Amino acid sequence: MSAVWKYFQVDDKNVSIAKCELCKLGISRGGKEKAAFNTTNLIRHLKNKHPTQYNEFTQATQPRTSQPTLQDLFQKREKMPGDSAKAQTITAKVAQMIAMSDLPFAFVENPGFLMLMEHIEPRFEMPSRHYFTEKALPALHKKIFDKVLLSDAPHVSFTTDIWSSSVAPMSLLSLTAQLIDSSFVLRRATLHVREFRGSHTAERIQQSIENMLNNWGIDKERVHVILRDNAANMKKAMRDMGVRSLGCVAHSCQLCVQEGLLSQRSVTEILANARKIVGHFKHSPLAYSRLEDIQMDLHMDIKRLQQDVQTRWNSSLYMLQSLLEQKRALSVFAAERTLPAALTAYQWELMSKVADVLSPFEELTKVVSRETATAADVIPAITVLIRVLSRERDEDQGIRTMKRTLLDAVEKRFADVETEPLFYIATLLDPRYKDGFFTKSANLLLAKEHLIQEVAKSEGMRVASAVPEETGAAAEPVNKAPRHEGCSSLDSAFEEILQERQSQARSVSTTSAEAQVQTYFSEQTTPKKSDPL
């Protein structure tokens, strides 16, 4: 890399421009394409505008033809000024590393890190941790603050949560923003993570979130929706703020699974025995060492058993899966030594069935929890989950009560998703889903009616009637699945529903808004893993 880059940085928004670190002026890199990039303009700018730094550059690029002088050696030992461009650049990079890696400020005083920096640049003197807390990090925050342009976004969605810190006895309140910019690119940024002192009342939550929004100059009219947990204080805080909010789907799934796991005594007994077995290896290094030896003798991967946390259902699934994976090794161990609990052949079989039933919930949780998840994912995810749970299979013997309880819990807790505009409009407008995942025809007609009205409003059209008169068959709602073997995963149920949708006839409407909507619905959906934007 050319030594001239000591004084320049590539512009974040336009890679064909390099910004001078000395005067902040943008300089062309010689062309628009990467193949045309060069440093000629950068060197010319340095020569014309910054002669001192240009002399440094020319000296750095001249080949050494002689042994270093005594003066050179002294200069190498001399520390560079803290306000020099290079020192400030290094300090800023260290601040970025602390922020991006979530490191403690004390890291800048770590002997190993200081040894590394001394080797890389002996002349650089690391500022104190107090400098980073009081100056470097606040300066970085302001730089990022100015880059996160929320002022141009007409609508912004938010996610908020309160949780307990794992490293200190305190509660934290976070606020994350998501928006689609003018280039139709999804953007997100964590705006605040603050200590939340005192009681978690709705009034105090409301005040804290309103203060966070005010810091970014966002009035309530621009708040599209706030995603929150399902606690009563959070619901009331959003309601009192006068903003639309939605509960966390993953949290609702957890409540459904907890009901299902507690519905059958045989399942709770398996979980209790599983915890005893895993706990034995967790607290006995000798037992774990022997289990490792057995795994090696059986040519199995060396893996630890997973301990569950009873408040997190997916950890119970991981515990069962880890036991099933190590069944052979555990059987050998049990033949040699006594375990605190024993599992019968029937319980091992039942454990496998429980893990199979819970796996779709894990799939759904991952779908709605990923960074790119949208409100459009909810109705399809719940629909395919209901279809999977509705399947009656011969191998369900022993878990039918649990499966029925899970299905009832899902239908109860997600009964209103198809009538919530924030969900159904997003689903209809997502080219991956469109109108193929509604379970009730009345909900589908209401959703389409609303969409047509919104299209007409945006286009300045008039709609003749609220519910369009259709000449052909409308898209049929998704029904509960009849008895059928297979289709045990969300992906297979998803594809099955899409195939049913493609086979249905589509009508052509009369008004312009209706025609646009129906033409859109008549087109094929895009692949599930494609970007909906």
Coordinates of C-alpha atoms in Angstrom, one line a residue:
M1 CA 0.0 0.0 0.0
S2 CA 1.3 3.5 -0.9
A3 CA 2.6 5.6 2.0
V4 CA 0.2 8.4 0.9
W5 CA -2.7 6.5 2.6
K6 CA -1.2 7.7 5.9
Y7 CA -2.9 11.0 5.1
F8 CA -6.1 9.8 3.4
Q9 CA -9.1 7.5 4.0
V10 CA -11.6 6.1 1.5
D11 CA -15.0 7.8 1.7
D12 CA -17.6 5.7 3.4
K13 CA -20.3 6.6 0.8
N14 CA -18.3 6.8 -2.4
V15 CA -15.2 4.5 -2.8
S16 CA -14.0 6.6 -5.8
I17 CA -13.3 9.5 -3.4
A18 CA -10.5 9.6 -0.7
K19 CA -10.9 12.1 2.1
C20 CA -7.8 14.0 3.3
E21 CA -7.3 13.4 7.0
L22 CA -5.7 16.9 7.3
C23 CA -8.3 19.2 5.6
K24 CA -11.2 16.7 5.2
L25 CA -11.4 17.6 1.4
G26 CA -12.6 14.8 -0.9
I27 CA -10.2 13.9 -3.7
S28 CA -10.9 11.8 -6.7
R29 CA -9.0 8.5 -6.9
G30 CA -8.7 8.8 -10.7
G31 CA -11.9 7.2 -11.9
K32 CA -15.2 5.5 -11.0
E33 CA -14.2 1.9 -11.4
K34 CA -11.7 0.0 -9.2
A35 CA -9.4 -0.6 -12.2
A36 CA -8.9 3.1 -12.7
F37 CA -8.1 4.0 -9.1
N38 CA -4.6 5.5 -8.5
T39 CA -2.8 7.8 -6.0
T40 CA -1.7 10.5 -8.4
N41 CA -4.4 13.0 -7.4
L42 CA -3.8 12.3 -3.7
I43 CA 0.0 12.9 -4.0
R44 CA -0.7 16.1 -6.0
H45 CA -3.1 17.4 -3.3
L46 CA -0.6 16.7 -0.6
K47 CA 2.1 18.6 -2.6
N48 CA -0.1 21.6 -3.2
K49 CA -1.9 21.9 0.1
H50 CA 0.3 20.2 2.7
P51 CA 4.0 20.7 1.9
T52 CA 5.2 19.5 5.3
Q53 CA 3.4 16.2 5.0
Y54 CA 4.4 16.0 1.4
N55 CA 8.1 16.1 2.4
E56 CA 7.4 13.4 5.0
F57 CA 5.8 11.3 2.2
T58 CA 8.7 11.8 -0.2
Q59 CA 11.2 10.9 2.5
A60 CA 9.2 7.8 3.4
T61 CA 9.1 6.6 -0.3
Q62 CA 12.8 7.2 -1.0
P63 CA 14.9 4.0 -0.8
R64 CA 17.5 3.8 2.0
T65 CA 21.0 3.9 0.5
S66 CA 23.0 4.3 3.7
Q67 CA 23.1 3.2 7.3
P68 CA 20.8 5.2 9.6
T69 CA 22.5 8.2 11.3
L70 CA 22.6 8.8 15.1
Q71 CA 19.9 11.5 14.6
D72 CA 17.6 8.9 12.8
L73 CA 18.0 6.6 15.7
F74 CA 17.1 9.3 18.2
Q75 CA 14.0 10.3 16.1
K76 CA 12.8 6.7 16.1
R77 CA 12.9 6.7 19.9
E78 CA 11.2 10.1 20.2
K79 CA 7.5 9.8 20.9
M80 CA 5.2 11.4 18.3
P81 CA 3.1 14.4 19.5
G82 CA -0.4 13.3 20.7
D83 CA -2.0 15.9 18.4
S84 CA -0.3 14.7 15.3
A85 CA -2.4 13.2 12.5
K86 CA -0.9 9.8 12.8
A87 CA -1.3 9.6 16.6
Q88 CA -4.9 10.8 16.3
T89 CA -5.6 8.2 13.6
I90 CA -4.2 5.3 15.8
T91 CA -6.1 6.5 18.8
A92 CA -9.4 6.6 16.8
K93 CA -8.8 3.1 15.5
V94 CA -8.2 1.8 19.1
A95 CA -11.5 3.5 20.1
Q96 CA -13.3 1.8 17.2
M97 CA -11.8 -1.6 18.3
I98 CA -13.1 -1.1 21.9
A99 CA -16.5 -0.2 20.6
M100 CA -16.8 -2.9 18.0
S101 CA -15.4 -5.7 20.2
D102 CA -17.2 -4.6 23.3
L103 CA -14.0 -4.3 25.3
P104 CA -13.5 -2.7 28.7
F105 CA -11.7 0.6 28.7
A106 CA -9.0 -0.9 30.9
F107 CA -7.9 -2.9 27.8
V108 CA -5.8 0.1 26.7
E109 CA -3.7 -0.5 29.8
N110 CA -3.3 -4.3 29.2
P111 CA 0.5 -5.2 29.2
G112 CA 0.1 -7.6 26.2
F113 CA -1.7 -5.0 24.1
L114 CA 0.8 -2.3 25.0
M115 CA 3.6 -4.6 24.0
L116 CA 1.9 -5.2 20.6
M117 CA 1.5 -1.5 20.0
E118 CA 5.1 -0.8 21.0
H119 CA 6.2 -3.3 18.4
I120 CA 3.9 -1.9 15.7
E121 CA 4.7 1.8 16.3
P122 CA 7.3 2.5 19.0
R123 CA 6.8 6.2 18.7
F124 CA 3.1 6.1 19.6
E125 CA 2.2 6.7 23.2
M126 CA -1.1 5.1 24.2
P127 CA -3.5 7.5 25.9
S128 CA -4.9 6.6 29.3
R129 CA -8.2 4.8 29.8
H130 CA -9.7 8.1 31.0
Y131 CA -8.9 9.8 27.7
F132 CA -10.9 7.1 25.9
T133 CA -13.9 7.4 28.3
E134 CA -13.9 11.2 28.3
K135 CA -12.8 12.1 24.8
A136 CA -12.1 9.4 22.2
L137 CA -15.3 7.4 22.7
P138 CA -17.5 10.5 22.9
A139 CA -15.9 11.8 19.7
L140 CA -16.5 8.4 18.0
H141 CA -20.1 8.4 19.2
K142 CA -20.7 11.9 17.7
K143 CA -19.2 10.8 14.4
I144 CA -21.5 7.8 14.3
F145 CA -24.4 9.8 15.5
D146 CA -23.9 12.2 12.6
K147 CA -23.7 9.3 10.1
V148 CA -27.0 7.7 11.3
L149 CA -29.3 10.0 9.4
L150 CA -32.8 9.4 10.8
S151 CA -34.0 12.9 10.0
D152 CA -34.7 12.1 6.3
A153 CA -36.7 8.9 7.1
P154 CA -40.4 9.6 7.1
H155 CA -41.1 6.5 9.3
V156 CA -38.8 4.5 11.6
S157 CA -39.5 1.2 13.4
F158 CA -37.9 0.5 16.8
T159 CA -37.1 -2.4 19.1
T160 CA -36.9 -2.0 22.8
D161 CA -36.1 -4.3 25.7
I162 CA -35.1 -4.3 29.4
W163 CA -32.7 -6.9 30.7
S164 CA -30.4 -7.6 33.6
S165 CA -26.6 -7.2 33.0
S166 CA -24.6 -10.3 33.4
V167 CA -21.5 -8.5 34.7
A168 CA -23.1 -6.0 37.1
P169 CA -26.2 -5.7 39.3
M170 CA -28.1 -3.4 37.0
S171 CA -30.9 -3.3 34.5
L172 CA -30.4 -1.9 30.9
L173 CA -32.9 -0.4 28.5
S174 CA -32.1 -0.5 24.8
L175 CA -33.6 1.2 21.7
T176 CA -32.8 0.0 18.2
A177 CA -34.0 1.7 15.0
Q178 CA -34.8 0.0 11.7
L179 CA -35.7 1.9 8.5
I180 CA -35.7 1.5 4.7
D181 CA -33.7 4.3 3.1
S182 CA -34.3 6.2 -0.1
S183 CA -32.3 3.5 -2.0
F184 CA -34.7 0.8 -0.6
V185 CA -32.0 -0.7 1.6
L186 CA -32.8 -1.9 5.1
R187 CA -30.8 0.0 7.7
R188 CA -30.5 -0.6 11.5
A189 CA -28.7 1.0 14.4
T190 CA -28.6 0.7 18.1
L191 CA -29.4 4.2 19.3
H192 CA -29.2 3.8 23.1
V193 CA -28.3 1.2 25.8
R194 CA -28.8 2.9 29.1
E195 CA -28.9 1.9 32.8
F196 CA -32.5 1.7 33.9
R197 CA -32.7 2.5 37.6
G198 CA -35.6 2.1 39.9
S199 CA -38.9 0.3 39.4
H200 CA -39.9 -0.9 36.0
T201 CA -43.2 1.0 35.9
A202 CA -45.0 1.9 32.7
E203 CA -44.6 5.6 33.4
R204 CA -40.8 5.4 33.8
I205 CA -40.4 3.2 30.7
Q206 CA -42.5 5.7 28.7
Q207 CA -40.4 8.7 30.0
S208 CA -37.1 6.9 29.2
I209 CA -38.1 5.9 25.6
E210 CA -39.5 9.4 24.9
N211 CA -36.2 11.0 26.0
M212 CA -34.3 8.6 23.7
L213 CA -36.5 9.5 20.8
N214 CA -36.2 13.3 21.5
N215 CA -32.4 12.9 21.5
W216 CA -32.6 11.8 17.9
G217 CA -35.2 14.4 17.0
I218 CA -37.9 11.8 16.3
D219 CA -41.5 12.8 17.0
K220 CA -44.2 10.2 17.7
E221 CA -45.8 10.7 14.3
R222 CA -42.7 9.2 12.6
V223 CA -42.8 6.1 14.8
H224 CA -44.1 3.3 12.6
V225 CA -44.1 0.6 15.3
I226 CA -42.2 -0.4 18.5
L227 CA -41.4 -4.0 19.0
R228 CA -41.5 -4.9 22.7
D229 CA -41.9 -7.9 25.0
N230 CA -45.3 -9.0 26.2
A231 CA -45.0 -7.7 29.8
A232 CA -48.0 -5.6 31.0
N233 CA -45.8 -2.6 31.9
M234 CA -44.3 -2.5 28.4
K235 CA -47.8 -2.7 26.8
K236 CA -49.1 0.1 29.0
A237 CA -46.0 2.3 28.3
M238 CA -46.5 2.0 24.5
R239 CA -50.2 2.6 24.9
D240 CA -49.7 5.7 27.0
M241 CA -47.1 7.0 24.5
G242 CA -49.8 6.8 21.8
V243 CA -47.6 4.7 19.5
R244 CA -48.3 1.4 17.8
S245 CA -46.5 -1.6 19.2
L246 CA -46.2 -5.3 18.7
G247 CA -45.3 -8.1 21.1
C248 CA -42.2 -10.3 20.7
V249 CA -43.2 -13.4 18.7
A250 CA -40.2 -15.4 20.0
H251 CA -41.4 -14.7 23.6
S252 CA -44.9 -15.8 22.8
C253 CA -43.5 -19.0 21.3
Q254 CA -41.6 -19.6 24.5
L255 CA -44.9 -19.3 26.5
C256 CA -46.5 -21.8 24.1
V257 CA -43.8 -24.4 24.6
Q258 CA -43.8 -24.0 28.4
E259 CA -47.5 -24.8 28.4
G260 CA -46.8 -27.9 26.2
L261 CA -43.9 -29.2 28.2
L262 CA -45.9 -29.0 31.4
S263 CA -49.0 -30.7 29.9
Q264 CA -47.7 -34.2 30.1
R265 CA -46.3 -35.8 33.2
S266 CA -44.1 -38.3 31.3
V267 CA -42.4 -35.4 29.5
T268 CA -41.7 -33.5 32.7
E269 CA -40.2 -36.7 34.2
I270 CA -37.9 -37.1 31.3
L271 CA -36.7 -33.4 31.6
A272 CA -36.1 -33.9 35.3
N273 CA -34.0 -37.1 34.8
A274 CA -32.2 -35.4 31.9
R275 CA -31.2 -32.5 34.2
K276 CA -29.9 -34.9 36.8
I277 CA -27.7 -36.8 34.3
V278 CA -26.3 -33.6 32.7
G279 CA -25.8 -32.0 36.1
H280 CA -23.8 -35.1 37.2
F281 CA -21.2 -34.6 34.4
K282 CA -21.2 -30.9 34.9
H283 CA -20.2 -31.2 38.5
S284 CA -17.9 -34.2 38.3
P285 CA -14.7 -33.8 36.4
L286 CA -13.9 -37.5 36.9
A287 CA -17.2 -38.6 35.3
Y288 CA -16.8 -36.1 32.4
S289 CA -13.2 -37.3 31.8
R290 CA -14.4 -40.9 31.6
L291 CA -17.3 -39.9 29.2
E292 CA -14.7 -38.3 27.0
D293 CA -12.6 -41.5 26.9
I294 CA -15.7 -43.5 26.0
Q295 CA -16.5 -41.0 23.2
M296 CA -13.0 -41.4 21.8
D297 CA -13.2 -45.2 22.0
L298 CA -16.5 -45.1 20.1
H299 CA -14.9 -42.7 17.5
M300 CA -17.5 -40.1 18.4
D301 CA -16.9 -36.3 18.4
I302 CA -15.9 -35.0 21.9
K303 CA -18.9 -33.0 22.9
R304 CA -20.2 -31.7 26.3
L305 CA -23.7 -32.4 27.4
Q306 CA -25.9 -29.2 27.4
Q307 CA -27.4 -28.0 30.6
D308 CA -30.8 -26.3 30.2
V309 CA -32.2 -23.2 31.8
Q310 CA -35.8 -23.8 32.7
T311 CA -36.8 -20.2 31.7
R312 CA -35.5 -20.8 28.2
W313 CA -37.3 -23.7 26.4
N314 CA -34.8 -23.9 23.6
S315 CA -32.1 -24.8 26.1
S316 CA -34.3 -27.8 27.1
L317 CA -34.4 -28.8 23.5
Y318 CA -30.6 -28.5 23.2
M319 CA -30.2 -30.6 26.3
L320 CA -32.4 -33.4 25.0
Q321 CA -30.6 -33.3 21.6
S322 CA -27.2 -33.5 23.3
L323 CA -28.3 -36.6 25.3
L324 CA -29.7 -38.3 22.2
E325 CA -26.5 -37.6 20.3
Q326 CA -24.4 -39.2 23.2
K327 CA -26.8 -42.1 23.8
R328 CA -24.3 -44.8 23.0
A329 CA -21.6 -43.2 25.1
L330 CA -24.0 -42.7 28.0
S331 CA -25.1 -46.4 27.8
V332 CA -21.5 -47.6 28.1
F333 CA -20.9 -45.2 31.0
A334 CA -24.1 -46.4 32.8
A335 CA -22.9 -50.0 32.4
E336 CA -19.7 -49.2 34.3
R337 CA -20.9 -46.6 36.9
T338 CA -24.0 -45.4 38.5
L339 CA -25.9 -42.4 37.2
P340 CA -28.1 -40.2 39.4
A341 CA -31.1 -41.1 37.1
A342 CA -31.8 -43.8 34.6
L343 CA -33.7 -43.6 31.3
T344 CA -35.7 -46.6 30.1
A345 CA -36.0 -47.5 26.4
Y346 CA -39.4 -46.0 26.3
Q347 CA -38.1 -42.7 27.8
W348 CA -35.3 -42.6 25.2
E349 CA -37.9 -43.1 22.5
L350 CA -40.2 -40.4 24.0
M351 CA -37.3 -38.0 24.3
S352 CA -36.6 -38.3 20.6
K353 CA -40.3 -37.6 19.8
V354 CA -40.3 -34.5 22.1
A355 CA -37.2 -33.2 20.4
D356 CA -38.8 -33.7 17.0
V357 CA -42.0 -31.8 18.1
L358 CA -40.0 -28.9 19.5
S359 CA -37.7 -28.5 16.5
P360 CA -40.2 -26.5 14.4
F361 CA -40.5 -24.0 17.3
E362 CA -36.8 -23.6 17.2
E363 CA -36.9 -23.1 13.4
L364 CA -39.6 -20.4 13.9
T365 CA -37.7 -18.7 16.7
K366 CA -34.7 -18.4 14.4
V367 CA -36.8 -17.1 11.5
V368 CA -38.3 -14.3 13.5
S369 CA -35.2 -13.5 15.5
R370 CA -32.7 -13.0 12.7
E371 CA -31.5 -9.5 11.9
T372 CA -33.3 -9.4 8.5
A373 CA -36.6 -10.6 10.0
T374 CA -39.7 -8.4 9.2
A375 CA -43.3 -8.3 10.3
A376 CA -44.1 -10.1 7.0
D377 CA -42.5 -13.3 8.4
V378 CA -45.0 -13.7 11.2
I379 CA -48.2 -14.9 9.6
P380 CA -46.5 -17.4 7.3
A381 CA -44.4 -18.7 10.1
I382 CA -47.4 -19.2 12.4
T383 CA -49.4 -20.8 9.6
V384 CA -46.8 -23.4 8.7
L385 CA -46.2 -24.1 12.4
I386 CA -50.0 -24.8 12.8
R387 CA -49.9 -27.1 9.8
V388 CA -47.0 -29.1 11.2
L389 CA -48.6 -29.4 14.6
S390 CA -51.9 -30.5 13.0
R391 CA -50.3 -33.5 11.3
E392 CA -51.3 -36.8 13.0
R393 CA -48.7 -39.4 12.7
D394 CA -48.5 -43.0 14.0
E395 CA -45.2 -42.2 15.8
D396 CA -47.0 -39.5 17.9
Q397 CA -48.0 -42.1 20.4
G398 CA -47.0 -40.8 23.9
I399 CA -46.9 -37.1 22.9
R400 CA -50.3 -36.5 21.5
T401 CA -51.4 -34.6 24.6
M402 CA -48.3 -32.4 24.4
K403 CA -48.8 -31.8 20.7
R404 CA -52.4 -30.9 21.1
T405 CA -51.6 -28.5 24.0
L406 CA -48.9 -26.9 21.8
L407 CA -51.4 -26.5 19.0
D408 CA -54.0 -25.0 21.2
A409 CA -51.5 -22.6 22.8
V410 CA -50.3 -21.4 19.4
E411 CA -53.8 -20.8 18.0
K412 CA -54.7 -19.0 21.2
R413 CA -51.7 -16.7 21.5
F414 CA -51.5 -15.9 17.8
A415 CA -55.2 -15.7 17.2
D416 CA -55.1 -12.1 16.1
V417 CA -52.1 -12.0 13.8
E418 CA -54.2 -12.2 10.7
T419 CA -56.3 -9.2 11.8
E420 CA -53.4 -7.0 12.8
P421 CA -52.7 -4.5 9.9
L422 CA -49.0 -4.3 10.7
F423 CA -48.8 -8.0 10.1
Y424 CA -51.2 -8.6 7.2
I425 CA -50.2 -5.5 5.1
A426 CA -46.5 -6.5 5.4
T427 CA -47.3 -10.1 4.5
L428 CA -49.4 -9.2 1.4
L429 CA -46.7 -6.8 0.1
D430 CA -43.8 -9.3 0.6
P431 CA -43.2 -11.0 -2.8
R432 CA -42.2 -14.2 -1.0
Y433 CA -45.6 -14.7 0.7
K434 CA -48.3 -12.5 -0.8
D435 CA -51.8 -13.9 -0.1
G436 CA -50.9 -17.6 0.3
F437 CA -50.6 -18.0 4.1
F438 CA -54.0 -16.8 5.5
T439 CA -56.0 -19.5 7.4
K440 CA -59.4 -17.7 7.3
S441 CA -61.1 -16.4 4.1
A442 CA -62.7 -13.5 6.1
N443 CA -59.3 -12.3 7.3
L444 CA -57.9 -12.6 3.8
L445 CA -60.7 -10.6 2.2
L446 CA -60.4 -7.9 4.9
A447 CA -56.6 -7.7 4.4
K448 CA -57.0 -7.4 0.6
E449 CA -59.7 -4.7 1.0
H450 CA -57.4 -2.7 3.2
L451 CA -54.5 -3.0 0.8
I452 CA -56.6 -1.9 -2.2
Q453 CA -57.8 1.1 -0.2
E454 CA -54.2 2.0 0.6
V455 CA -53.1 1.6 -3.0
A456 CA -56.0 3.8 -4.2
K457 CA -55.2 6.4 -1.6
S458 CA -51.5 6.6 -2.6
E459 CA -52.4 6.7 -6.3
G460 CA -55.3 9.2 -5.9
M461 CA -57.8 6.6 -7.1
R462 CA -61.3 5.8 -6.1
V463 CA -62.5 2.3 -5.2
A464 CA -66.0 1.5 -6.2
S465 CA -66.7 -1.0 -3.4
A466 CA -65.1 -2.0 -0.2
V467 CA -64.9 -5.7 -1.1
P468 CA -64.1 -6.3 -4.8
E469 CA -66.6 -8.3 -6.9
E470 CA -64.6 -11.1 -8.3
T471 CA -65.3 -13.0 -11.5
G472 CA -63.2 -16.0 -10.6
A473 CA -62.3 -17.9 -7.5
A474 CA -60.4 -16.0 -4.8
A475 CA -57.3 -17.4 -3.1
E476 CA -58.4 -20.1 -0.8
P477 CA -57.4 -19.8 2.9
V478 CA -54.9 -22.3 4.2
N479 CA -56.7 -25.2 6.0
K480 CA -55.5 -27.4 8.8
A481 CA -53.7 -30.4 7.4
P482 CA -55.5 -33.7 7.3
R483 CA -53.9 -36.8 8.6
H484 CA -50.7 -37.1 6.6
E485 CA -47.3 -38.7 7.1
G486 CA -44.3 -36.4 6.7
C487 CA -44.2 -32.6 6.5
S488 CA -42.5 -32.4 9.9
S489 CA -40.5 -29.3 9.3
L490 CA -41.4 -25.6 8.7
D491 CA -39.6 -25.6 5.3
S492 CA -41.5 -28.5 3.9
A493 CA -44.8 -27.1 5.1
F494 CA -43.9 -23.7 3.6
E495 CA -43.2 -25.2 0.2
E496 CA -46.4 -27.3 0.4
I497 CA -48.5 -24.2 1.0
L498 CA -46.9 -22.3 -1.8
Q499 CA -47.7 -25.1 -4.2
E500 CA -51.3 -25.0 -3.2
R501 CA -51.3 -21.3 -3.8
Q502 CA -49.9 -21.6 -7.3
S503 CA -52.6 -24.0 -8.3
Q504 CA -55.5 -21.6 -7.3
A505 CA -57.1 -19.4 -9.9
R506 CA -56.7 -15.7 -9.7
S507 CA -59.4 -13.1 -10.6
V508 CA -59.1 -9.8 -12.4
S509 CA -60.7 -6.8 -10.8
T510 CA -62.4 -3.8 -12.3
T511 CA -61.0 -0.7 -10.7
S512 CA -57.4 0.5 -11.3
A513 CA -56.3 0.0 -7.7
E514 CA -57.9 -3.5 -7.6
A515 CA -56.3 -4.3 -11.0
Q516 CA -52.9 -3.4 -9.7
V517 CA -53.3 -5.5 -6.5
Q518 CA -54.7 -8.5 -8.3
T519 CA -52.0 -8.4 -11.0
Y520 CA -49.4 -8.4 -8.3
F521 CA -51.1 -11.4 -6.6
S522 CA -51.3 -13.3 -9.9
E523 CA -47.5 -13.3 -10.2
Q524 CA -45.5 -16.1 -8.8
T525 CA -43.9 -15.6 -5.4
T526 CA -40.1 -15.1 -5.1
P527 CA -37.9 -17.7 -3.4
K528 CA -38.1 -17.8 0.4
K529 CA -34.5 -16.9 0.9
S530 CA -34.6 -13.9 -1.5
D531 CA -34.4 -10.3 -0.3
P532 CA -38.0 -9.0 -0.2
L533 CA -36.7 -5.4 -0.9

